[in-house]
mmCIF file of C-alpha atoms in Angstrom:
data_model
loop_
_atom_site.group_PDB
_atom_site.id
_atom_site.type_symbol
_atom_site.label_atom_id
_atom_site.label_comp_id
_atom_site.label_asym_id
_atom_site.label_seq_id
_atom_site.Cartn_x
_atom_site.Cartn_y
_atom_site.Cartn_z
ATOM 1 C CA UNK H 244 -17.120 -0.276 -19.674
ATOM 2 C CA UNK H 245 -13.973 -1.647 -20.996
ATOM 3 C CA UNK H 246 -13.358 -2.040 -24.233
ATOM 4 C CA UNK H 247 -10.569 -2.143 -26.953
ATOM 5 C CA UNK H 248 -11.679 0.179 -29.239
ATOM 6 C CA UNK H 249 -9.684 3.036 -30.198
ATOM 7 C CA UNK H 250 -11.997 5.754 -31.233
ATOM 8 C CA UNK H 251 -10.342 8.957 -29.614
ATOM 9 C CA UNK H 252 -13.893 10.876 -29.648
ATOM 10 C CA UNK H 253 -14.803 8.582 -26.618
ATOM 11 C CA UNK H 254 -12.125 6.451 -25.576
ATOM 12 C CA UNK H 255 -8.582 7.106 -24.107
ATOM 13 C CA UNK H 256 -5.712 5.536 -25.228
ATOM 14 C CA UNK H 257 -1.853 5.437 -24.872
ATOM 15 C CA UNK H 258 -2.598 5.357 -20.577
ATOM 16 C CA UNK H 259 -1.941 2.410 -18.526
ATOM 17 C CA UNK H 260 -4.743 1.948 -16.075
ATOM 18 C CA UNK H 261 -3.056 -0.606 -13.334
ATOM 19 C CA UNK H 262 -1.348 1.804 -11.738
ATOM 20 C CA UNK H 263 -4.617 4.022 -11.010
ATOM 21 C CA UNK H 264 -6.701 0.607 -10.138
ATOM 22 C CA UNK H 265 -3.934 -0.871 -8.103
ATOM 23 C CA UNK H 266 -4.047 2.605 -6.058
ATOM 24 C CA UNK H 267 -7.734 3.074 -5.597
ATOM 25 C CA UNK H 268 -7.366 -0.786 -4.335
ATOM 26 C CA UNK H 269 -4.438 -0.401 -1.619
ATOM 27 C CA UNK H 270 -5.950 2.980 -0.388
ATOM 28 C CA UNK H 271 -9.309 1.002 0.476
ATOM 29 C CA UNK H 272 -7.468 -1.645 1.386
ATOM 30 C CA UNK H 273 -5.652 0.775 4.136
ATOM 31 C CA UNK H 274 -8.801 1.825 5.878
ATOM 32 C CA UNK H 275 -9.986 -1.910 5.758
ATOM 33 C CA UNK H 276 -6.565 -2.560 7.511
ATOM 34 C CA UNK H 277 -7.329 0.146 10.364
ATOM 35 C CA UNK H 278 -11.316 -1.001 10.667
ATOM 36 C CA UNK H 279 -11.732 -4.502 10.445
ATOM 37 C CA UNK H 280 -9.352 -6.360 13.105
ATOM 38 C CA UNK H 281 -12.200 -5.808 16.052
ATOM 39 C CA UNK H 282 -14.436 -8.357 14.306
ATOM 40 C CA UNK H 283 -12.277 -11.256 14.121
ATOM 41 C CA UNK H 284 -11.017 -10.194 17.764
ATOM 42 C CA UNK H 285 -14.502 -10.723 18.509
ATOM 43 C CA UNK H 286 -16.115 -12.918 16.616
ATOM 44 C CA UNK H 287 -13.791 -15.693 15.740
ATOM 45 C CA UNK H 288 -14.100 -18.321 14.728
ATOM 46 C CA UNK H 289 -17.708 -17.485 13.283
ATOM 47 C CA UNK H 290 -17.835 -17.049 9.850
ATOM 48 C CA UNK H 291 -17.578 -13.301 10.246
ATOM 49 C CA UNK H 292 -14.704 -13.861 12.219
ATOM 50 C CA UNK H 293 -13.013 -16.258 9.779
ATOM 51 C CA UNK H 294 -13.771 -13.891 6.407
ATOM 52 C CA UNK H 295 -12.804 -10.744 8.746
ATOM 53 C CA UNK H 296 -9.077 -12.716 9.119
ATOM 54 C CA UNK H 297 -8.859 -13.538 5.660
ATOM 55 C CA UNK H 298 -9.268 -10.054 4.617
ATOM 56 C CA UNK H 299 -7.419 -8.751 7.155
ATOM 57 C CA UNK H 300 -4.339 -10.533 5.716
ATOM 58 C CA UNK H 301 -5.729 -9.205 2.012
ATOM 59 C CA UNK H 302 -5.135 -5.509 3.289
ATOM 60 C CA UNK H 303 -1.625 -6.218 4.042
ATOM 61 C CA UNK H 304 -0.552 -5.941 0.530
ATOM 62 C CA UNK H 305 -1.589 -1.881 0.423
ATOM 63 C CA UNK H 306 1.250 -0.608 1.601
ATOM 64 C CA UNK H 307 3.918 -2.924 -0.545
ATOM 65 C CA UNK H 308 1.583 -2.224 -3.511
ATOM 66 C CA UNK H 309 2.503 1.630 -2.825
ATOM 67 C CA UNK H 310 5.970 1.570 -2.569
ATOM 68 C CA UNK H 311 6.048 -0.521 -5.270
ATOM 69 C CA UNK H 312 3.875 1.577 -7.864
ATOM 70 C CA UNK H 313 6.215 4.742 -6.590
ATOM 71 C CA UNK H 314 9.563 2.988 -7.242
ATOM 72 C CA UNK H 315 8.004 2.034 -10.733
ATOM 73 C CA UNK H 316 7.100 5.558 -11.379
ATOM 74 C CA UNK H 317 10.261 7.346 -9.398
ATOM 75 C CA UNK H 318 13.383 5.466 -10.244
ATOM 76 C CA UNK H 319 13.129 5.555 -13.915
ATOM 77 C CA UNK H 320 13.412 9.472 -13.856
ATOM 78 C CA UNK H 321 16.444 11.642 -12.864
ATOM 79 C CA UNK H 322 15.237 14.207 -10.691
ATOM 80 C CA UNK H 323 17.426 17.041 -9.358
ATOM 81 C CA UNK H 324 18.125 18.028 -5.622
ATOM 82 C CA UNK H 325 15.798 20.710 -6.100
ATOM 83 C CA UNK H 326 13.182 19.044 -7.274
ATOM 84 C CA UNK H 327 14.248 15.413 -4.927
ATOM 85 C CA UNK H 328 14.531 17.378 -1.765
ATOM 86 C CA UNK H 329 12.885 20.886 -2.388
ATOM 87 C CA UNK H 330 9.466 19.264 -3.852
ATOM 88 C CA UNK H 331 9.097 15.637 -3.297
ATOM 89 C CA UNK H 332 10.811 15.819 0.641
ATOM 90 C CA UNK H 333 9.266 18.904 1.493
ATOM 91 C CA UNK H 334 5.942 18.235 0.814
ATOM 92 C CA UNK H 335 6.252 14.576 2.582
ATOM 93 C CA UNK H 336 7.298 16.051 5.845
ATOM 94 C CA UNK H 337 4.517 19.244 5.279
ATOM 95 C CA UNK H 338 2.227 16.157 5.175
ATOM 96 C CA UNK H 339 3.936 14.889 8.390
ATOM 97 C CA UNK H 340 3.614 18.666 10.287
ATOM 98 C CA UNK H 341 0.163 19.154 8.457
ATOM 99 C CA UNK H 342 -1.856 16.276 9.237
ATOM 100 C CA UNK H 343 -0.324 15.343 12.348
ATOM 101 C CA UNK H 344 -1.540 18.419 13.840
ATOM 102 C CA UNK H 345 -5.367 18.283 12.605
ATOM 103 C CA UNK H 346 -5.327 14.754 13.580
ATOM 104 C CA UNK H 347 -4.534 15.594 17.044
ATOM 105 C CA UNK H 348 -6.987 18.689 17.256
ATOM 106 C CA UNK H 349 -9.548 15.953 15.591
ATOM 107 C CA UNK H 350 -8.862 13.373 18.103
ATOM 108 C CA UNK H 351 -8.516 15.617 21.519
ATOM 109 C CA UNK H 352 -11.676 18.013 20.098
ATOM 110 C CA UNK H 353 -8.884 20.903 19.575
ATOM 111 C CA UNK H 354 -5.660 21.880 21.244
ATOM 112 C CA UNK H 355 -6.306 20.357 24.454
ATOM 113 C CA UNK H 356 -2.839 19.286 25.483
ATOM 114 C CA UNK H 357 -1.200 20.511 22.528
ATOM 115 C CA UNK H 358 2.512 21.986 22.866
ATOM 116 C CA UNK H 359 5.481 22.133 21.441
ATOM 117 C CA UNK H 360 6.594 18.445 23.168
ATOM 118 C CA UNK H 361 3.954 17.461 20.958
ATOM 119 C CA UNK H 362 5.592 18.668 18.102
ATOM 120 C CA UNK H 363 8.987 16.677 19.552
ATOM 121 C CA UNK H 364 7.406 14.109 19.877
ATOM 122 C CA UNK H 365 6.479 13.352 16.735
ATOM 123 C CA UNK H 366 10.784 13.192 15.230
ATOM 124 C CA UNK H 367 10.196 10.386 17.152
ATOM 125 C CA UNK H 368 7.167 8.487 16.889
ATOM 126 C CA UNK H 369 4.137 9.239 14.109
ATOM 127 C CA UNK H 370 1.016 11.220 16.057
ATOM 128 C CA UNK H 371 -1.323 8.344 14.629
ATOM 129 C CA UNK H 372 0.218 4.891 13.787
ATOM 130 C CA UNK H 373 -0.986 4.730 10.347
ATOM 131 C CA UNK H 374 1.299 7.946 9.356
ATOM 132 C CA UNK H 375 4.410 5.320 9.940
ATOM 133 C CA UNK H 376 4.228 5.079 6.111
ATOM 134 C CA UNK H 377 4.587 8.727 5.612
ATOM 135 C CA UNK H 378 8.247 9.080 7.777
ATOM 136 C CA UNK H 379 9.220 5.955 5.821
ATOM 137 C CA UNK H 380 8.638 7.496 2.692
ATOM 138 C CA UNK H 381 10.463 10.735 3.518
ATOM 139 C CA UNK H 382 13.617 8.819 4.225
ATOM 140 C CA UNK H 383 13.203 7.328 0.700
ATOM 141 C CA UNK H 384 12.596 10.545 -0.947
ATOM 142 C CA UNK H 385 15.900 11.759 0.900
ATOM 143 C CA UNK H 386 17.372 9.139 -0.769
ATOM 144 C CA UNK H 387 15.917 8.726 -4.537
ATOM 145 C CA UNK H 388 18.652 11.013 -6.117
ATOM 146 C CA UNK H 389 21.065 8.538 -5.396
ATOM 147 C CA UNK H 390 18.823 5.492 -6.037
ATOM 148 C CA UNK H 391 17.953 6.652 -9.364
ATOM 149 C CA UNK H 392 21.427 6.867 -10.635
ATOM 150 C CA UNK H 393 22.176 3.777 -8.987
ATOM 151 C CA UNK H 394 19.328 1.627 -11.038
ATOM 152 C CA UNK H 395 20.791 3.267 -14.077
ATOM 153 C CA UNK H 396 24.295 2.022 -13.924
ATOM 154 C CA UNK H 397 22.483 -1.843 -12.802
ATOM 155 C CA UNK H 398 22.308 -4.416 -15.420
ATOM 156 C CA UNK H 399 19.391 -6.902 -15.705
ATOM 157 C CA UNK H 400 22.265 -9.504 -13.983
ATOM 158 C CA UNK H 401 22.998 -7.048 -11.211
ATOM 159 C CA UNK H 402 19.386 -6.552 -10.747
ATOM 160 C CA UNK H 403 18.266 -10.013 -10.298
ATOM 161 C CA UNK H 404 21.670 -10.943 -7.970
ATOM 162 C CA UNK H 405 20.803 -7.859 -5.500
ATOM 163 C CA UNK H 406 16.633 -8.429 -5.712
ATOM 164 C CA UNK H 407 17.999 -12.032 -5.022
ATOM 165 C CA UNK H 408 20.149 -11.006 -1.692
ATOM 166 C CA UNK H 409 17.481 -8.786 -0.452
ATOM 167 C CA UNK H 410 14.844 -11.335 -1.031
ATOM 168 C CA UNK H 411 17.074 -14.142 0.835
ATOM 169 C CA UNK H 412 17.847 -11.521 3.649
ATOM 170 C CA UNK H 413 14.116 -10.311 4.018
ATOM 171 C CA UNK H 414 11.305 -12.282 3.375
ATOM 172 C CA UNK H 415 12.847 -15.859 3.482
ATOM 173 C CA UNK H 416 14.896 -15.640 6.604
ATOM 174 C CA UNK H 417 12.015 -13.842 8.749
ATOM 175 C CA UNK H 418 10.026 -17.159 7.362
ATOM 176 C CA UNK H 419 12.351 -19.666 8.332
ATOM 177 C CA UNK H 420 12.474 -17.685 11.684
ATOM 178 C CA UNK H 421 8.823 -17.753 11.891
ATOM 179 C CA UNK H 422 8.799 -21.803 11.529
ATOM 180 C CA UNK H 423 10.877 -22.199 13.982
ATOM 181 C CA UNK H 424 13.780 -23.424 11.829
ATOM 182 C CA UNK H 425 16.326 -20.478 12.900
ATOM 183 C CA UNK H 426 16.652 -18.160 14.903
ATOM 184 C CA UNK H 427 15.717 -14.239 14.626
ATOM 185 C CA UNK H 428 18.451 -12.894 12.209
ATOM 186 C CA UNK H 429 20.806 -9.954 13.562
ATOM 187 C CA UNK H 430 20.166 -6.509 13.536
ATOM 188 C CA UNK H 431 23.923 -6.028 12.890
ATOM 189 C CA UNK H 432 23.010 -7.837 9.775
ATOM 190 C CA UNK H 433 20.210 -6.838 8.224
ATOM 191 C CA UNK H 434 20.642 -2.825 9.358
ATOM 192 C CA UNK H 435 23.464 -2.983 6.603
ATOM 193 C CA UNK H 436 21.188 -3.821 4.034
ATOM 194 C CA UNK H 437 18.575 -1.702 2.398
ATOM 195 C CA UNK H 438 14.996 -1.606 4.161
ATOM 196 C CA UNK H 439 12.381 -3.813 3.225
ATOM 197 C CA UNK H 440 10.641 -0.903 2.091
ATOM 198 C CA UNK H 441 13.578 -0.032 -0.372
ATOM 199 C CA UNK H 442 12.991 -3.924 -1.926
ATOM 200 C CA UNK H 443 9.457 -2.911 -2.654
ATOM 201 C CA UNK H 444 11.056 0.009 -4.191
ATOM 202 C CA UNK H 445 13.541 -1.790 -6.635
ATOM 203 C CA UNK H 446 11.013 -4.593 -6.965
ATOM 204 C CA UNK H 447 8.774 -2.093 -8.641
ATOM 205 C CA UNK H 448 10.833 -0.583 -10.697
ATOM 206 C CA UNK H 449 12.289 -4.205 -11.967
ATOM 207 C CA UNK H 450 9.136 -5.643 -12.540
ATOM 208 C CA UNK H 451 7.529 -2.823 -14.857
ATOM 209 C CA UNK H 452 10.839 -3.047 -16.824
ATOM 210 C CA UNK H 453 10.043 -6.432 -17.585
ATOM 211 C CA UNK H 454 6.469 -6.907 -17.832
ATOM 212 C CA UNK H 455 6.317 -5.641 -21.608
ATOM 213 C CA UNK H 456 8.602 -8.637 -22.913
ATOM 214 C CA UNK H 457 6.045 -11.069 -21.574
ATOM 215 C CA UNK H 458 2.915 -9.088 -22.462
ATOM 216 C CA UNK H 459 3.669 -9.844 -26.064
ATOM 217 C CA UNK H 460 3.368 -13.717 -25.454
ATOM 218 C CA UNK H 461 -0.397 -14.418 -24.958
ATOM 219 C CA UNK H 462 0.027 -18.279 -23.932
ATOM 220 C CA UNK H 463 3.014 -16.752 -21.105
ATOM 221 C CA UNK H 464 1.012 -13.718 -20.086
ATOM 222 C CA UNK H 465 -1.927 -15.985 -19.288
ATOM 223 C CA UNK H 466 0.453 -18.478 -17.374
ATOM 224 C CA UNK H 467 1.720 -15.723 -15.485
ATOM 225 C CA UNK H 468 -1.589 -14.347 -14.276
ATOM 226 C CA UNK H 469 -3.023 -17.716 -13.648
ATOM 227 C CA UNK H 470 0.197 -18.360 -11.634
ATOM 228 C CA UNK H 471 0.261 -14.942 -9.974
ATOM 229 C CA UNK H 472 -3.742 -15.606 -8.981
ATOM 230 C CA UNK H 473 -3.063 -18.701 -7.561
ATOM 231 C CA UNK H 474 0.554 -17.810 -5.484
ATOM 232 C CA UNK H 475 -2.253 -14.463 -4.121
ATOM 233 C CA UNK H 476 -4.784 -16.817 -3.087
ATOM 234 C CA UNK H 477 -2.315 -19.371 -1.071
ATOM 235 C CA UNK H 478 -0.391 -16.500 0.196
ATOM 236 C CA UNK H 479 -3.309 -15.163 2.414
ATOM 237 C CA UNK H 480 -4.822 -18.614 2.570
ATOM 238 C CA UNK H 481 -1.750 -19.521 4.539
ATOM 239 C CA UNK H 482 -1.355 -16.646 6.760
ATOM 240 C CA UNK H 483 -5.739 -17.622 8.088
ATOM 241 C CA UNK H 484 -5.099 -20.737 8.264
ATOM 242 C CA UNK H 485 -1.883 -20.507 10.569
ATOM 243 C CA UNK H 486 -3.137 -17.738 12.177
ATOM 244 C CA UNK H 487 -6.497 -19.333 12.822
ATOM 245 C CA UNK H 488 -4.508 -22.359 14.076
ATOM 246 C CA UNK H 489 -2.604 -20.391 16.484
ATOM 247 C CA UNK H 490 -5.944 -19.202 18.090
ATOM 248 C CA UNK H 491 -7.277 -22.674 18.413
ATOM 249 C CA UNK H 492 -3.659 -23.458 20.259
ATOM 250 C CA UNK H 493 -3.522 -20.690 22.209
ATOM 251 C CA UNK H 494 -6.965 -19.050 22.396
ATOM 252 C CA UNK H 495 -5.545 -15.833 21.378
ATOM 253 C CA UNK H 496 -4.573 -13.673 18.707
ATOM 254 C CA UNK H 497 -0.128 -13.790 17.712
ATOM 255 C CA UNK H 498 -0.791 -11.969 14.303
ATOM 256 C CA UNK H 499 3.236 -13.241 13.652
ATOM 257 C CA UNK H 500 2.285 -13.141 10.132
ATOM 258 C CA UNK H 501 0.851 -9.160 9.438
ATOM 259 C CA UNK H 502 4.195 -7.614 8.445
ATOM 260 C CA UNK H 503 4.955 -6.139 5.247
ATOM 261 C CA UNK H 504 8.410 -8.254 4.938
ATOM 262 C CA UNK H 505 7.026 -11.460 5.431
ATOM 263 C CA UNK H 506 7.312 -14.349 2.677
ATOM 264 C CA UNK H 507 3.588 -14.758 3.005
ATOM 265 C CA UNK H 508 2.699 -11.083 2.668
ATOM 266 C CA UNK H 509 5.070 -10.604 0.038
ATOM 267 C CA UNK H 510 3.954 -13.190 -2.190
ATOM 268 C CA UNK H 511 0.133 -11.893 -2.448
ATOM 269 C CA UNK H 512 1.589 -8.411 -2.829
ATOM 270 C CA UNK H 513 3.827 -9.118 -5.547
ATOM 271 C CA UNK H 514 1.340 -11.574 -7.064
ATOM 272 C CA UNK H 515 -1.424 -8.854 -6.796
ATOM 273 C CA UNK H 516 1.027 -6.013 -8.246
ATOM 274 C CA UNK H 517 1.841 -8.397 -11.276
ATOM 275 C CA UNK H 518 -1.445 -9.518 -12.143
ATOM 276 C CA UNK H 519 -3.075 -6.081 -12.322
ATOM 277 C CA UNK H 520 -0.289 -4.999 -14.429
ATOM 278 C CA UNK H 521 -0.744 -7.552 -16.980
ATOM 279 C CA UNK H 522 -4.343 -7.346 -16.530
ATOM 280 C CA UNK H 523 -5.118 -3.555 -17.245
ATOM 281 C CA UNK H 524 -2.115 -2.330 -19.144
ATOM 282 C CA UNK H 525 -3.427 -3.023 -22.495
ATOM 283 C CA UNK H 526 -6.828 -2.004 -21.135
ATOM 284 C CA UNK H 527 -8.705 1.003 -22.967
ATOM 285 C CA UNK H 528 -11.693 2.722 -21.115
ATOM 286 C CA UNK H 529 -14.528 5.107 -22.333
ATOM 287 C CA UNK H 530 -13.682 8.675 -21.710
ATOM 288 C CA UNK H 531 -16.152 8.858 -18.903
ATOM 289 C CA UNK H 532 -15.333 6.042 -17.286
ATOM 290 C CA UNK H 533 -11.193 7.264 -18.006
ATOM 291 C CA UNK H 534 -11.893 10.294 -16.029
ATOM 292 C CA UNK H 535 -13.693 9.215 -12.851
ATOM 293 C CA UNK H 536 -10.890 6.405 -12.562
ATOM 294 C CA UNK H 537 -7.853 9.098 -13.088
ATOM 295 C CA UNK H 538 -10.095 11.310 -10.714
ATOM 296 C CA UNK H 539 -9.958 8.955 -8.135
ATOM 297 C CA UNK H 540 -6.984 7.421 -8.265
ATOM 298 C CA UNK H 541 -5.075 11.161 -7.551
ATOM 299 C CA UNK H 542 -7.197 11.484 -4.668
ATOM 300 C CA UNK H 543 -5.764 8.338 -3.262
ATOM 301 C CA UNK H 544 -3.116 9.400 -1.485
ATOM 302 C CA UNK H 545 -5.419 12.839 0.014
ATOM 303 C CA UNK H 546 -7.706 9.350 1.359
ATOM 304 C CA UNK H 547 -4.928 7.787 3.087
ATOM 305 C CA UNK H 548 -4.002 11.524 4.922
ATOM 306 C CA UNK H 549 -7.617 11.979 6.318
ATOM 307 C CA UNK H 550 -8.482 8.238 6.495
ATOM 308 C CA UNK H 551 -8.476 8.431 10.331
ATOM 309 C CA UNK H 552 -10.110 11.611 10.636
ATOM 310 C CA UNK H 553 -13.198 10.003 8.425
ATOM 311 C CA UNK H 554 -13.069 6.768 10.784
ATOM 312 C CA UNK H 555 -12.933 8.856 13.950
ATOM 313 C CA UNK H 556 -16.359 10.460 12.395
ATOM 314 C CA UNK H 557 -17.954 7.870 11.358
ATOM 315 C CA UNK H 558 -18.251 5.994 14.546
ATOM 316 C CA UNK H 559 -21.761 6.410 14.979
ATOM 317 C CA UNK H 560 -22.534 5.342 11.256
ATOM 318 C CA UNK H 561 -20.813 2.204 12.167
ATOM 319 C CA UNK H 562 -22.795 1.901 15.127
ATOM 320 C CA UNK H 563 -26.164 2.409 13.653
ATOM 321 C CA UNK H 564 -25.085 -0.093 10.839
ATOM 322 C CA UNK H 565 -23.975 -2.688 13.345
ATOM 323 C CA UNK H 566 -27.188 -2.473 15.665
ATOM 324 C CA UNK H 567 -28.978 -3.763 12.354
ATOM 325 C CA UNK H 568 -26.648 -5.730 10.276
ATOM 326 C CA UNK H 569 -24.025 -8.546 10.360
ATOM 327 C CA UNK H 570 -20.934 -6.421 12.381
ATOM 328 C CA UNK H 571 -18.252 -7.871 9.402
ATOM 329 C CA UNK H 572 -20.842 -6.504 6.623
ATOM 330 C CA UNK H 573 -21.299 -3.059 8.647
ATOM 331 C CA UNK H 574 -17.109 -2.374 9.139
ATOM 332 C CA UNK H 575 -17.200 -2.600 4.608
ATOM 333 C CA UNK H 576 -20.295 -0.520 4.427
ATOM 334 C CA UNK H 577 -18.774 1.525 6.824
ATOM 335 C CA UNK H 578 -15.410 1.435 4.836
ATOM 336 C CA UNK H 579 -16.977 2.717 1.535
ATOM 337 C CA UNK H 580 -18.447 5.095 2.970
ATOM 338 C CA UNK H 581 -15.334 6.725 4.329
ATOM 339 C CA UNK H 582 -13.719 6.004 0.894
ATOM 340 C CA UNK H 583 -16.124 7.855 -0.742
ATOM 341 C CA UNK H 584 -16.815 11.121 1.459
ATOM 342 C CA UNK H 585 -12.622 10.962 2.134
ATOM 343 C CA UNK H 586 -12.164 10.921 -1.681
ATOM 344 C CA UNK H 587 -15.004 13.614 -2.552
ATOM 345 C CA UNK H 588 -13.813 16.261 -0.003
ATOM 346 C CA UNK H 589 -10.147 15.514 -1.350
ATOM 347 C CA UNK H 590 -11.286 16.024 -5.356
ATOM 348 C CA UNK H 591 -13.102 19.256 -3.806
ATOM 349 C CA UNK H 592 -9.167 20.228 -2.305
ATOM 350 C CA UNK H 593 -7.638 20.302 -4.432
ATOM 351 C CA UNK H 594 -9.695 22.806 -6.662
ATOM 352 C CA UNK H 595 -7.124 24.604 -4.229
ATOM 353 C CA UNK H 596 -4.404 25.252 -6.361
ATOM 354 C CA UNK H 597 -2.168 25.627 -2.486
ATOM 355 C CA UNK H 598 -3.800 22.887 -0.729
ATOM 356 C CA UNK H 599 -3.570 20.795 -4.333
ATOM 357 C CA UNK H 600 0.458 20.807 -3.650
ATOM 358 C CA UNK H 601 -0.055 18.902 -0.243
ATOM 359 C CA UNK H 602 -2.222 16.428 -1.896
#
């Protein structure tokens, strides 16, 4: 129950919520994104097919909402080498040794096949694709000590001027290229410039420095979130309908528009990110209802680890569910399901005070 009363004896105060709710979001939104592309492969253009697209495209935003709620909570502080490379690093690439390994024992029924080539092989590519994210986010932890003081000597002007030339050099050019109006832009080019997953990183950070000024306008706050609701909905209503169109063309699946750096990804994402800030940071819950979201939210990132272990086992629940249900309807029942075990097992973890540190 939400409410804005400010009784300490059973409400919390002084917390900002969106953060926590824009987590437990992208982390369902990640095993959506790994479970739910077979039934538009399948069934489109049914109506499963057609809502399976749609939310296909809706999952996209998980993984800029992530780096974006961790530059908003990372770049303000001024962490020490210790701390940057000894804590944060280190316990990204134990994650990377870790779960790499169980998933492999969970996906070849033990060490079939394992060696140390194995372990080789993963410097260069991620065991399972969805750990990309996790080797991507080590390289940024490698580099936050020198990103933090970097945002700290930045003015608003040199903030908006360098958001600006990444935006230009990211998201709008790979649109123009997508439309056919120029060509693919240089790797000599754009390898100069900070990653697309750095922008969500600054973008982050930016936005939550600003979002206070117009949360104390109601008539602009409301503008923005209308605004923000509306540039989310014709972000992903652009990507199904082009992609949809493409099919019809060319009887198959191009899925040009799925990447994180894409003008039509990034607007839902940012829209998304904004909205729920504005939406939940004034926001006071009952004590109860405080705890289980906090609870859940920390397990979020434990969920994304063992995501693919909990898919890999629930294959027969899926199949049960879609021998007697609608197939689109089974992959979300199926979804929440995995949510929930993934993010029970990790709250039991991490009673682990050892196991807690990897989580």
């Amino acid at each position: 129950m939400v409410s804005i009363t400010t009784d300490s004896r059973n409400f919390e105060s002084n917390r900002n919520y969106s953060f926590d709710i824009l987590r437990i979001f992208a982390c369902f939104m990640v095993i959506v994104n790994h479970t739910n592309s077979w039934v538009f492969m399948t069934y489109f253009p049914s109506a499963s097919g057609h809502l399976s697209l749609a939310l296909f495209f809706v999952s996209k935003t998980a993984v800029p909402i992530f780096f974006m709620i961790s530059g908003a909570l990372l770049l303000g502080k001024q962490d020490s080498y210790r701390i940057a490379y000894g804590k944060r690093a280190f316990r990204i690439f134990l994650d990377i040794l870790v779960f790499s390994i169980i998933s492999f024992c969970i996906t070849n029924h033990g060490f079939n096949g394992f060696s140390f080539d194995t372990i080789r092989s993963m410097i260069n590519n991620p065991i399972i694709t969805p750990y990309w994210y996790l080797y991507s986010y080590l390289g940024i932890m490698l580099m936050l000590p020198f990103l933090q003081k970097m945002v700290q000597a930045l003015n608003k002007r040199d903030y908006i001027i360098l958001l600006s030339l990444l935006f230009i050099s990211r998201p709008f050019l790979s649109f123009l290229s997508y439309l056919g109006l120029l060509p693919a832009i240089s790797d000599f080019f754009s390898r100069n410039l900070f990653s697309g997953e750095i922008f969500y990183f600054l973008l982050g950070y930016f936005i939550m420095n600003n979002i206070p000024d117009w949360s104390q306008k109601k008539k602009l706050n409301c503008r923005i979130m209308i605004a923000c609701l509306i540039l989310f909905l014709a972000g992903i209503l652009f990507c199904w309908y082009r992609t949809g169109l493409e099919f019809y063309q060319n009887g198959k699946f191009a899925l040009r528009l799925d990447h994180i750096y894409n003008l039509p990804i990034f607007i839902p994402s940012l829209s998304l990110f904004i909205l729920t800030i504005l939406l939940f940071q004034n926001v006071q819950f009952h004590a109860i209802s405080s705890k289980f979201i906090r609870t859940v939210s920390q397990a979020t990132f434990g969920v994304y680890l063992t995501h693919n272990i909990g898919i890999t086992l629930s294959r027969p629940v899926l199949q049960f569910l879609c021998s007697n249900m609608n197939d689109w309807i089974a992959v979300l029942i199926t979804d929440f399901i995995i949510f929930t075990c993934c993010t029970i097992i990790i709250y039991l973890l991490r009673k682990i005070p050892l196991i807690k540190k990897l989580l």
